[in-house]
XYZ file of C-alpha atoms in Angstrom:
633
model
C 214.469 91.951 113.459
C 212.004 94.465 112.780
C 209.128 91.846 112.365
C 210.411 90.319 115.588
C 209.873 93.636 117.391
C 206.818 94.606 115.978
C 205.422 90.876 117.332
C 206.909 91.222 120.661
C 205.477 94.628 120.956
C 201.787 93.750 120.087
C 202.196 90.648 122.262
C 203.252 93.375 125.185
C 199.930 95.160 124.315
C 197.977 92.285 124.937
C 198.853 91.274 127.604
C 197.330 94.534 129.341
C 194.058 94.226 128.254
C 191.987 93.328 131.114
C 194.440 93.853 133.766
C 194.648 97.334 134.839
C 192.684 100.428 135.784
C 189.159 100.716 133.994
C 187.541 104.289 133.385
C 185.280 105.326 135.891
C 181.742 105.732 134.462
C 180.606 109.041 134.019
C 178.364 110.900 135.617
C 174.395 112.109 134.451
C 174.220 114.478 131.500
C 172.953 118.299 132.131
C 169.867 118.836 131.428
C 169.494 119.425 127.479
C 168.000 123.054 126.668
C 164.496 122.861 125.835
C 162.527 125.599 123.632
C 159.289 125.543 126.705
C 157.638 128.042 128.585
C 159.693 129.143 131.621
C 156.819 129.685 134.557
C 158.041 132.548 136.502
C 160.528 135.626 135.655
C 163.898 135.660 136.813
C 164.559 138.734 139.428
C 168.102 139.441 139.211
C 169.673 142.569 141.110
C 173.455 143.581 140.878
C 175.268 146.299 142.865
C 178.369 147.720 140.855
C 179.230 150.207 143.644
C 182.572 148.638 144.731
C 185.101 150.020 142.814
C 187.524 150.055 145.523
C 188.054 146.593 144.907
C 186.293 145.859 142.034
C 183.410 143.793 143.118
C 180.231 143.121 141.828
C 177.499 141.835 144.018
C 174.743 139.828 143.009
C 171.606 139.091 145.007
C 169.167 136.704 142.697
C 166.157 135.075 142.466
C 164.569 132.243 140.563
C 161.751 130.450 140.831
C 161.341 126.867 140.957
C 160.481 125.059 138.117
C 160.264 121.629 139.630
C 161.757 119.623 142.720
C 164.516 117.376 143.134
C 167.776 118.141 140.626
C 168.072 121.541 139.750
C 170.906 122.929 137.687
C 172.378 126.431 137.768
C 174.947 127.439 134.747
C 177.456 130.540 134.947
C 177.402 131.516 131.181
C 181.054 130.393 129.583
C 180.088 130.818 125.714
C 180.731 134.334 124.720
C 179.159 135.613 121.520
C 181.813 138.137 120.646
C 185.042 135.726 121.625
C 182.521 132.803 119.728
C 184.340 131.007 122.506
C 184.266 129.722 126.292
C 186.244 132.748 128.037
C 183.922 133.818 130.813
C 185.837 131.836 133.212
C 183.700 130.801 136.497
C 186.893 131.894 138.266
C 185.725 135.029 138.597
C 182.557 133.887 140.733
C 182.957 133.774 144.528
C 180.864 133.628 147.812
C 177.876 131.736 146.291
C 175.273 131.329 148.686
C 172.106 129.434 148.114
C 168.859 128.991 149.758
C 165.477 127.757 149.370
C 162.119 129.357 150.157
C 164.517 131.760 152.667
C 166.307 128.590 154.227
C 170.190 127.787 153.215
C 170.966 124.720 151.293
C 173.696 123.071 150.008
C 174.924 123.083 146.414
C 177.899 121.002 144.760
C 179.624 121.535 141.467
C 179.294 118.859 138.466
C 182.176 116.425 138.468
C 182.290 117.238 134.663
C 181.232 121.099 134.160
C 182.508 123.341 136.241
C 180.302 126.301 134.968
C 177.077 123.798 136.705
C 175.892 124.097 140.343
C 173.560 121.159 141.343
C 171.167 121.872 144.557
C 168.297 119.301 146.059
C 164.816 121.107 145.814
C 162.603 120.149 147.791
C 158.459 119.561 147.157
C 156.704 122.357 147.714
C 159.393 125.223 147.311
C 159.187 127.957 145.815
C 162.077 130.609 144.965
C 165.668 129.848 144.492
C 167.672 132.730 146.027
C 171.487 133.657 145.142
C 174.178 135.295 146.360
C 177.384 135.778 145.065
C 180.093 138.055 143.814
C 181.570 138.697 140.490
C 185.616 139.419 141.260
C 186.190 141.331 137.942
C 189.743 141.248 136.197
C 191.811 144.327 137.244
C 193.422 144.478 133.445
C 189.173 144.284 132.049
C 188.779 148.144 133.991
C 184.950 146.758 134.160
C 184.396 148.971 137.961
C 185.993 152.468 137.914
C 184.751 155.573 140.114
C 184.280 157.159 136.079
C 183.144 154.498 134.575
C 181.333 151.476 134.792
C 180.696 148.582 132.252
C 178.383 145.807 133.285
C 178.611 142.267 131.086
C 175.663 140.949 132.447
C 176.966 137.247 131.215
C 179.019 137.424 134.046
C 176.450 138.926 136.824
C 174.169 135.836 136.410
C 173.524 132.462 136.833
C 170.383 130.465 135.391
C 168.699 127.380 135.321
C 169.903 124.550 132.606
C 167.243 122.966 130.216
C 165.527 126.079 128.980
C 166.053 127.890 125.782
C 167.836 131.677 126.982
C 165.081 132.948 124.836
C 162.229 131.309 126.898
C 163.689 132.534 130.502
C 162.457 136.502 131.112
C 164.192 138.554 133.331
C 163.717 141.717 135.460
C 166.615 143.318 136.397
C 168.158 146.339 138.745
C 171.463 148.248 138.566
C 172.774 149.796 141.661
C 175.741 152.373 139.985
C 178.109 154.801 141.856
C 176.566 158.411 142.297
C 176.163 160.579 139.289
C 177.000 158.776 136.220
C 174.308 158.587 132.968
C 173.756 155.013 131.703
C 173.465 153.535 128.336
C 172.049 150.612 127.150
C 170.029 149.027 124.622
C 167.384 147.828 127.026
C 164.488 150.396 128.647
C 165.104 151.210 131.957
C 164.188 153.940 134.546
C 165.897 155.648 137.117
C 164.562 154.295 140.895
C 166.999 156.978 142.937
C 169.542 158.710 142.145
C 172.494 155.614 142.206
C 169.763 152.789 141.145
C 168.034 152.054 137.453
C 165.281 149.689 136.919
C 164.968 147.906 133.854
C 161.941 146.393 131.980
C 161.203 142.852 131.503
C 163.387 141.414 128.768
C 164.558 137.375 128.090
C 167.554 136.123 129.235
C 168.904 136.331 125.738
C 168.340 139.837 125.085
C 169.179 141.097 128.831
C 172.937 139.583 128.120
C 173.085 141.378 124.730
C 172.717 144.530 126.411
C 175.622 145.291 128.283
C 175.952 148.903 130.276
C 178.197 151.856 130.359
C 177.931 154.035 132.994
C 180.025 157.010 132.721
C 180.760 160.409 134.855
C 181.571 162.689 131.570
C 179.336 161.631 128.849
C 177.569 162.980 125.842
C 174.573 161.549 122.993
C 174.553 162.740 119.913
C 171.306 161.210 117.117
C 173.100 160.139 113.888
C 170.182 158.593 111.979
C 167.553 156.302 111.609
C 164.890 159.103 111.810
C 162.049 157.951 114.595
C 161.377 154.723 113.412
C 164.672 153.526 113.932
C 166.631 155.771 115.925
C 170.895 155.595 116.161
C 172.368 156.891 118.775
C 176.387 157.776 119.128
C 176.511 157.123 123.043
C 180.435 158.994 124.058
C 181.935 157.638 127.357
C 185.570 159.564 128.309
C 187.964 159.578 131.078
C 187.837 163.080 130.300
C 185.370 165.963 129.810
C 188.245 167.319 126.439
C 187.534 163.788 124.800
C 184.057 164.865 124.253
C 185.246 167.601 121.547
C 183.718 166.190 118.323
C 183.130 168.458 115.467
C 180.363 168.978 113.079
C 181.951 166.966 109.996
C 183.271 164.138 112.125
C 179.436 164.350 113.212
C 178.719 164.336 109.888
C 180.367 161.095 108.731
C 178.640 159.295 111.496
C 175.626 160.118 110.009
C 176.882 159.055 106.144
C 177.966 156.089 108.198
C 174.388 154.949 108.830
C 172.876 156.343 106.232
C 174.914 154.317 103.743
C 174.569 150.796 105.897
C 171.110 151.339 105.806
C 171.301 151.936 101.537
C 173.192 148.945 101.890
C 172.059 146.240 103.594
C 167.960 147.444 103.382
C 165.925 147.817 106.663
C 166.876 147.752 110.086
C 166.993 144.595 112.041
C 166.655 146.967 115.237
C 164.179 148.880 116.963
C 166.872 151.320 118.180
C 170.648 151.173 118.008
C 173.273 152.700 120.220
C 176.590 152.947 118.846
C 178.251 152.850 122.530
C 182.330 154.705 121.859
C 184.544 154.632 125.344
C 186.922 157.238 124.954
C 189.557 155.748 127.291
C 193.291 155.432 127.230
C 192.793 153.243 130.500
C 190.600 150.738 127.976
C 192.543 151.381 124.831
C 196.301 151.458 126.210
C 197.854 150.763 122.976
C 195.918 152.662 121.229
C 193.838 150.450 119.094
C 190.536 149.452 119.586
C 188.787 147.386 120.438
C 184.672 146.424 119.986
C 181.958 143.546 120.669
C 178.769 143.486 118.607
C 175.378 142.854 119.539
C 171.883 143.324 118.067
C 170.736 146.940 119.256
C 173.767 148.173 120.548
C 177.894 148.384 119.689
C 180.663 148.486 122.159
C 183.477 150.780 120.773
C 186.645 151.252 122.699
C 188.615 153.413 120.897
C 191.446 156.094 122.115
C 191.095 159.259 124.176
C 191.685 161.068 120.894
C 189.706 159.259 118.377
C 188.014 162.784 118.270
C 190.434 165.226 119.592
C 193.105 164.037 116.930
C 191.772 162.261 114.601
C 194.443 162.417 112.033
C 196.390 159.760 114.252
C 193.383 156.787 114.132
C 193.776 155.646 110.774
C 193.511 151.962 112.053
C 190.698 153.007 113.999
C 188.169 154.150 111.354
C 186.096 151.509 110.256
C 185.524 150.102 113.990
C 182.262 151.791 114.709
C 181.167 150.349 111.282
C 182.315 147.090 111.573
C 180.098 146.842 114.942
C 176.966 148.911 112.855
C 177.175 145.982 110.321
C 177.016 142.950 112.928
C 173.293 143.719 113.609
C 173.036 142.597 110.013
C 175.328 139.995 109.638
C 175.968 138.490 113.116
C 172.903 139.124 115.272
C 169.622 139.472 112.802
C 171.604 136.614 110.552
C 174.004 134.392 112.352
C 175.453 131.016 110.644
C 173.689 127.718 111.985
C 176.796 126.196 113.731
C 177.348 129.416 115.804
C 173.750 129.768 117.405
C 173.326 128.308 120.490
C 169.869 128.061 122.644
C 172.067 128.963 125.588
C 175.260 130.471 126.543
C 176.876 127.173 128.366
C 176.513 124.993 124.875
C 179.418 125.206 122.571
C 179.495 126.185 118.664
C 180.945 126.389 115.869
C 182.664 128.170 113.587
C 182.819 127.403 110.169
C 181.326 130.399 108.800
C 183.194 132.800 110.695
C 184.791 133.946 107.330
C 181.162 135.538 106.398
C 179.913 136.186 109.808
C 183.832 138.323 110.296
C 184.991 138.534 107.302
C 182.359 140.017 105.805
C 182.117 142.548 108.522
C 185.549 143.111 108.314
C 184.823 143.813 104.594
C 182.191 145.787 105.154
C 184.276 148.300 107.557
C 186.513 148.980 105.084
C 183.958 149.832 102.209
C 181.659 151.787 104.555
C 184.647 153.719 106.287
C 185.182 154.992 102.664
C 181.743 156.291 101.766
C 181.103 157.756 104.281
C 184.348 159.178 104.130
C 185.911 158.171 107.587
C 188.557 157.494 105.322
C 189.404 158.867 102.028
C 190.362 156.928 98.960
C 194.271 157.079 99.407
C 193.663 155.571 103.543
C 191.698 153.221 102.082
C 193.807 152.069 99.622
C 196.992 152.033 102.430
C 194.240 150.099 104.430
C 193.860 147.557 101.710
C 197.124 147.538 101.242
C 198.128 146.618 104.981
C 195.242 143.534 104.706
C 196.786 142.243 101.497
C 200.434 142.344 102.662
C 199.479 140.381 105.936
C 197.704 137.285 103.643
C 200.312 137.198 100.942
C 202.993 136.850 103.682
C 201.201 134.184 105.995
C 203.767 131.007 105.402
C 201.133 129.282 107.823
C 198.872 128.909 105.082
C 201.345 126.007 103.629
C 199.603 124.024 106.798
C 197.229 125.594 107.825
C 194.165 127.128 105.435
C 191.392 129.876 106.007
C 188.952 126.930 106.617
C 190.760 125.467 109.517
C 191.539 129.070 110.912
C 187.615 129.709 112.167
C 188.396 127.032 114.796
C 191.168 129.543 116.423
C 188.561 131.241 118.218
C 187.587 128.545 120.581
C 191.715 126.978 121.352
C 193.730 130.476 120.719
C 191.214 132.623 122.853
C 193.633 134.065 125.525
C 196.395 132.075 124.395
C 199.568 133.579 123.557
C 200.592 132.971 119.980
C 204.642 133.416 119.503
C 204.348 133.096 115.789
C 201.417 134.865 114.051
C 202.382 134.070 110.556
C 203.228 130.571 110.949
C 200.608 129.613 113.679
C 197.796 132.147 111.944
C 194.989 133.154 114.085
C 192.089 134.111 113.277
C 193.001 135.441 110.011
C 189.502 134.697 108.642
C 189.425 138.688 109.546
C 192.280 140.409 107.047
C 191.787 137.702 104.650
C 188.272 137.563 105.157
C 188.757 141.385 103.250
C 190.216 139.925 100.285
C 188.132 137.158 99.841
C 184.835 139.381 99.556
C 187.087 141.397 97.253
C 187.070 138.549 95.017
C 183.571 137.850 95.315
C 182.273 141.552 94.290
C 184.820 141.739 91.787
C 183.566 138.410 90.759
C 179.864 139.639 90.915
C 180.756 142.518 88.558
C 182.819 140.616 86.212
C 179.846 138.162 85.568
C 177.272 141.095 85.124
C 179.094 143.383 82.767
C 179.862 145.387 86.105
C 175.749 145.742 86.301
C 175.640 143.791 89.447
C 178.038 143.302 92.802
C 178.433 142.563 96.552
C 175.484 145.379 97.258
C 173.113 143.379 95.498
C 174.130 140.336 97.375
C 173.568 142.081 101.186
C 169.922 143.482 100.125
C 168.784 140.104 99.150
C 170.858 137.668 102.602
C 170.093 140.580 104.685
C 167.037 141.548 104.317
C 164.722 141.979 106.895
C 161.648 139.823 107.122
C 158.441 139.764 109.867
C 160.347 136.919 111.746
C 161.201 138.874 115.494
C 164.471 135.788 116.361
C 167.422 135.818 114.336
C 167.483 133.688 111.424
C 170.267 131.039 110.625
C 171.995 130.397 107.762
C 173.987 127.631 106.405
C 177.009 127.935 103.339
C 174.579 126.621 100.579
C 172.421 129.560 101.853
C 175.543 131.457 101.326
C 176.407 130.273 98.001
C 172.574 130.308 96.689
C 172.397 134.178 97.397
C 175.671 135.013 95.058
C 173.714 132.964 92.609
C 170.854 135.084 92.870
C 172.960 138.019 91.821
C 175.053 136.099 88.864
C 174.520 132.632 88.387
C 178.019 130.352 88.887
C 179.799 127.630 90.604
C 180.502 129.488 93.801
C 180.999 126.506 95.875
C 183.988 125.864 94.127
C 184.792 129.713 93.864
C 184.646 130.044 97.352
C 186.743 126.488 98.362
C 189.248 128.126 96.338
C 189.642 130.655 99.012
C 188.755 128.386 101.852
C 191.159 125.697 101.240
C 193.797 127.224 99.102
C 197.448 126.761 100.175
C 198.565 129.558 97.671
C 199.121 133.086 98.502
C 198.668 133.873 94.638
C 195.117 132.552 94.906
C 194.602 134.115 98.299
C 195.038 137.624 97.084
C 193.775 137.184 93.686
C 190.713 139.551 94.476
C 193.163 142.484 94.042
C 193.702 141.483 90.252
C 190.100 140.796 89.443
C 189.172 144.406 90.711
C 192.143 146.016 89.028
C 194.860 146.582 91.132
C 198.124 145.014 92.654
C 200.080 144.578 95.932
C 203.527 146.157 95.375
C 206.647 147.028 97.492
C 208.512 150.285 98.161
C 210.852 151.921 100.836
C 208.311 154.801 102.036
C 206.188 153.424 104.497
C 202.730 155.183 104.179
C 200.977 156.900 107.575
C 198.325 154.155 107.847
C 201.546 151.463 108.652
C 203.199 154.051 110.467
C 200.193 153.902 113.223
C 200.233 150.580 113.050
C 203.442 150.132 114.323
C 202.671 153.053 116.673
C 199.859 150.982 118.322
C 202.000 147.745 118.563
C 204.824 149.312 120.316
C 207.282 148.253 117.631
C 209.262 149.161 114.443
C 208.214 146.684 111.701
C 210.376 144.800 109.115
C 208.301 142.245 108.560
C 208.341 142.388 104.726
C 212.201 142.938 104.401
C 214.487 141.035 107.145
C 211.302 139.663 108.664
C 210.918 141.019 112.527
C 209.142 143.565 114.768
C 211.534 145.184 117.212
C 210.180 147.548 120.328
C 212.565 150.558 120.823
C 214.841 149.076 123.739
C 215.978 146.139 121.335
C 213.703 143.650 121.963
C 212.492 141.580 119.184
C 208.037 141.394 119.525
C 207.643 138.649 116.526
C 209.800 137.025 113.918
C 209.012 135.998 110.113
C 208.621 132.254 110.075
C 211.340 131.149 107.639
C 212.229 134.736 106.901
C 215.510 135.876 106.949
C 215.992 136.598 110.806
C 214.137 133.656 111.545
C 217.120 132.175 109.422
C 219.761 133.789 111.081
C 218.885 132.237 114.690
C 216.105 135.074 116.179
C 213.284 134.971 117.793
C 210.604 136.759 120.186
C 212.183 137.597 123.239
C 215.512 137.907 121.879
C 216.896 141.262 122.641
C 219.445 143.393 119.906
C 222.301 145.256 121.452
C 224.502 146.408 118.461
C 223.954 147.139 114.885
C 226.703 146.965 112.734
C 229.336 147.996 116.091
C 226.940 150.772 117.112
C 224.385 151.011 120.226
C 221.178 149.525 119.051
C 218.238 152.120 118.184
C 215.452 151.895 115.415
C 216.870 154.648 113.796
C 219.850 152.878 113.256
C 218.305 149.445 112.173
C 216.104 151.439 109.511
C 219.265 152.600 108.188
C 220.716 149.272 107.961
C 218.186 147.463 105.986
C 217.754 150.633 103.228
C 220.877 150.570 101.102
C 220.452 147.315 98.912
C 223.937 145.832 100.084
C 225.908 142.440 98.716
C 226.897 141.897 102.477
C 224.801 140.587 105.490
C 223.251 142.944 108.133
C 225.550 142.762 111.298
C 224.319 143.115 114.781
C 224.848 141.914 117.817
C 221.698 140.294 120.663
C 221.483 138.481 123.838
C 219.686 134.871 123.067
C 218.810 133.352 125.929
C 221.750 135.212 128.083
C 224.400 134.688 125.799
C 226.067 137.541 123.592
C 226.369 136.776 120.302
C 226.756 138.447 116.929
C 224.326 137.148 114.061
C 224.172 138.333 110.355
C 221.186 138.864 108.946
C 221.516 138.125 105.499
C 219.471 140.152 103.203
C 219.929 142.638 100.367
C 216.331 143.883 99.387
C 215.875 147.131 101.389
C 213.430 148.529 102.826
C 209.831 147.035 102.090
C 206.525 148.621 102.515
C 203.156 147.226 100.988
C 201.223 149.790 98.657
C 198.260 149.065 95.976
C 198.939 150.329 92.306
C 196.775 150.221 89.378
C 196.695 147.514 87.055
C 196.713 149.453 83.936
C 194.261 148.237 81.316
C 191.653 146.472 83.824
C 188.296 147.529 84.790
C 188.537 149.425 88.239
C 186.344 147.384 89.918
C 187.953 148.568 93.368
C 186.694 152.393 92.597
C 183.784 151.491 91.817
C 182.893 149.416 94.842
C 184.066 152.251 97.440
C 181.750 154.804 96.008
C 179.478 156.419 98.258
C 175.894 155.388 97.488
């Protein structure tokens, strides 16, 4: 029968070959990027006056290169996201003309970020019109304050390397607000700023703020190198920052610069928003770029900074991406422009590391002290011994979530994973300086391997690297087999081998029923209570459950996002009430009652372990590897 069927089916098959539609043949590549002289600068002006409705408006003009097909590209590749999520959406009303006469333009069949227009012999300027509708939920045009991504504010001409295509550029801003920006500029009235020639590349890694209450403070880098902390608020109070949290700013730098050698900059401006209308959960939030950060942290990052634990190491991690992201960038994520897509295999160094980095520079320069650290550490270590995704899915695979997850709502974190190249990034580079020092006789570690990837040579572009660049460096420092060292971590389906940094630099991730003030914030920030690491769920205060262990004992017992708890044990729900539930260690199941999908019903819960929060403790015995690697410098 079954050999009958499979016959009869393949005879089916063939019988359609030939006989139906065929695929339409596809239309002329774009123009492949070229690294050539670009004859001709770019004049691009953009009014950000509109913040009635949000509107940008963009007059532009480009010279012609040649006549006949001419391709325009709205940038779609963002180098923070590493993905396409500048949408060309968000462009309207775009008018062309040619030498001052209107002509048509049509969109590619294929690209939709490509405008094709007919030049004709003998023109000479290319001149745009257009607006830029920004996102109401991106607060990019505010009477206060004004932030201007100039990836969005532009288009320009395919089959030139970004690099090769200069630029001059004008800002028309709403009245009184001071501008910062990496780029030189100068003031051409009192609402208007002229800026000087830069490429296209280097103009789009420049984003402005323009803000009403505003403040600069110098936190290092002495003249050759100056840093700037560049404050932005919704309000003059948020300003208030006092000499010792002035002070660690300037440790901060200080110690990145002991660490990774000398400055890939010229000047650096650590850019903080101090905005509960850009931070409304109270996290933050930052993109990185070569001579400037963008930090959007909390109202009272300053003002109370007790209550930003999770918010420490975010101006650092930003400091240490014109290192390791912008001066050095993995191969597969440069791109000549910012409409050609890349990849991201080495996300793991070019984030992780970062990510890594935060953490250890946080702690000397004491934006942290040792015991938030640790709780820090502690929060990163309980989130990769607890991801049941990594039985499918491993750390490898999880640097392509940038370019499918970006924007997309994930309903299981844990199982699903997303971009966890970040936390577990942490514990991999652990393992590696714990690694470094075990090899050495604790002579050697992780510093040794920044000042010899990251140092700075003559070369003026960034410089690419590649994982056998990667794994040649660790050599450098202590000779071993760190392509296999590393797979480990890359490809490992064990959460044992995952975490196993912690053991190697003395210390352990354990369990107890006091939650400490670093994962109190956390929860804080996400709006929920979190029992992720006892009956497995995050619930908000009104009942309703934000995220649900995969496999974990909820999960088990039939809930899931969405799902929303009315009773616990007979009694009105409240988190109070849940807390108390899960702490005695009890033979019988947890009791409540939730609507699921309209329907009442009552669901146990069955678990017995209490309450469980992650903490580090000593390994006694071992080298304290840990300790020694979060020493100031």
């Amino acid at each position: 029968m079954a050999l009958a069927l499979s016959t009869l089916t393949a005879e089916i098959a063939a019988a359609q070959v030939g006989s139906g539609p065929t695929a339409a043949p596809m239309p002329p590549a774009l123009p492949t990027p070229s690294d050539r002289s670009f004859h001709g600068v770019i004049e691009l002006a953009v009014n950000a006056t509109d913040t009635d409705h949000q509107v940008f408006s963009v007059h532009e003009t480009i010279p012609v290169q040649a006549p006949g097909d001419t391709v325009l590209l709205y940038p779609e590749w963002e180098t923070a996201s590493h993905a396409p999520t500048a949408t060309v959406a968000e462009l309207a009303g775009l008018a062309i003309s040619v030498d001052g006469k209107a002509i048509d333009w049509r969109r590619d069949p294929v690209n939709m970020h490509a405008f094709h227009i007919d030049v004709p012999k003998g023109s000479s300027s290319i001149t745009l019109d257009f607006q830029f509708l920004a996102p109401a939920q991106a607060h990019l045009l505010r009477p206060d304050m004004v932030i201007v991504p100039w990836q969005r504010v532009l288009l320009y001409p395919a089959g030139w390397y970004v690099r090769d295509i200069p630029v001059i550029a004008t800002l028309a801003l709403p009245p009184e607000l001071t501008s910062f920006t990496a780029l030189s500029f100068h003031a051409i009235d009192d609402r208007a700023l002229g800026f000087q020639p830069a490429t296209l590349e280097q103009l789009v890694d420049a984003p402005v703020y323009a803000g009403r209450y505003t403040r600069r403070i110098m936190v290092g880098g002495g003249a050759a190198e100056p840093v700037a902390l560049d404050l932005l608020a919704d309000a003059k109070e948020a300003l208030a920052v006092t000499r010792p949290e002035v002070d660690r700013i300037r440790a901060l730098v200080d110690q990145g610069l002991k660490t990774f050698g000398a400055a890939p900059y010229r000047h650096y401006d650590s850019i903080v928003t101090l905005s509960d209308v850009l931070s409304p959960d109270g996290g933050g939030g930052g993109i990185e770029h070569l001579e400037e950060g963008e930090n959007n942290l909390p109202a009272a990052y300053f003002t109370h900074a007790a209550e930003q634990l999770n918010n420490l190491d975010l101006i650092a991690h930003e400091f240490v991406h014109a290192w390791n992201g912008r001066w050095r960038q993995p191969a597969d994520l440069w791109s000549p422009t910012f409409n050609q897509p890349v990849g991201g295999s080495l996300l793991w160094v070019y984030e992780g590391q970062s990510e890594f980095w935060g953490r250890v520079l946080a702690a000397r320069a004491g934006l942290r002290d040792r015991r938030q650290t640790l709780d820090k550490l502690a929060m990163d270590a309980a989130i990769v011994a607890n991801r049941t995704g990594r039985r499918w899915k491993d750390l490898q695979d999880s640097t392509n979530d940038a370019v499918f997850m970006a924007k997309h709502h994930i309903a299981s974190p844990d199982w699903q994973r997303r971009e966890d190249y970040y936390a577990e990034g942490v514990l991999l580079w652990l393992d590696v300086d714990a690694r470094l020092r075990q090899l050495s006789h604790e002579e050697r570690g992780i510093d040794d391997f920044a000042r010899i990837f990251f140092v700075k040579d003559s070369t003026p572009l960034t410089r690419t690297y590649t994982y056998r660049d990667v794994c040649d460096a660790l050599d450098k420092v202590a000779p071993d087999d760190w392509a296999t060292f590393l797979d480990r971590h890359l490809h490992t389906h064990s959460a044992d081998e995952a975490i196993a940094g912690l053991a190697r630099a003395g210390w352990k991730l354990v369990y107890n029923d006091t939650p400490t003030e670093t994962f109190r914030q956390d929860e804080e920030e996400s709006g929920g209570v979190s029992f992720d690491y006892s009956i497995g769920l995050r619930i908000e205060p009104d009942g309703t459950i934000q995220s649900v262990q995969w496999e974990g004992p909820a999960f088990k017992a039939g809930l899931s996002p969405g799902v929303k708890v009315l009773e616990v044990g007979g009694q009105p729900f409240s988190t109070r009430l849940l807390s108390a539930a899960v702490k005695p260690a009890s033979s019988k199941p947890l009791r409540i009652r939730a609507d699921i999908g309209g329907h009442k019903r009552v669901v146990d819960i069955d678990y017995q372990g209490g309450p469980r929060y992650p903490h580090l403790e000593r390994i006694e015995g071992t080298p304290d590897r840990l300790s020694a690697l979060l020493d100031a410098r």
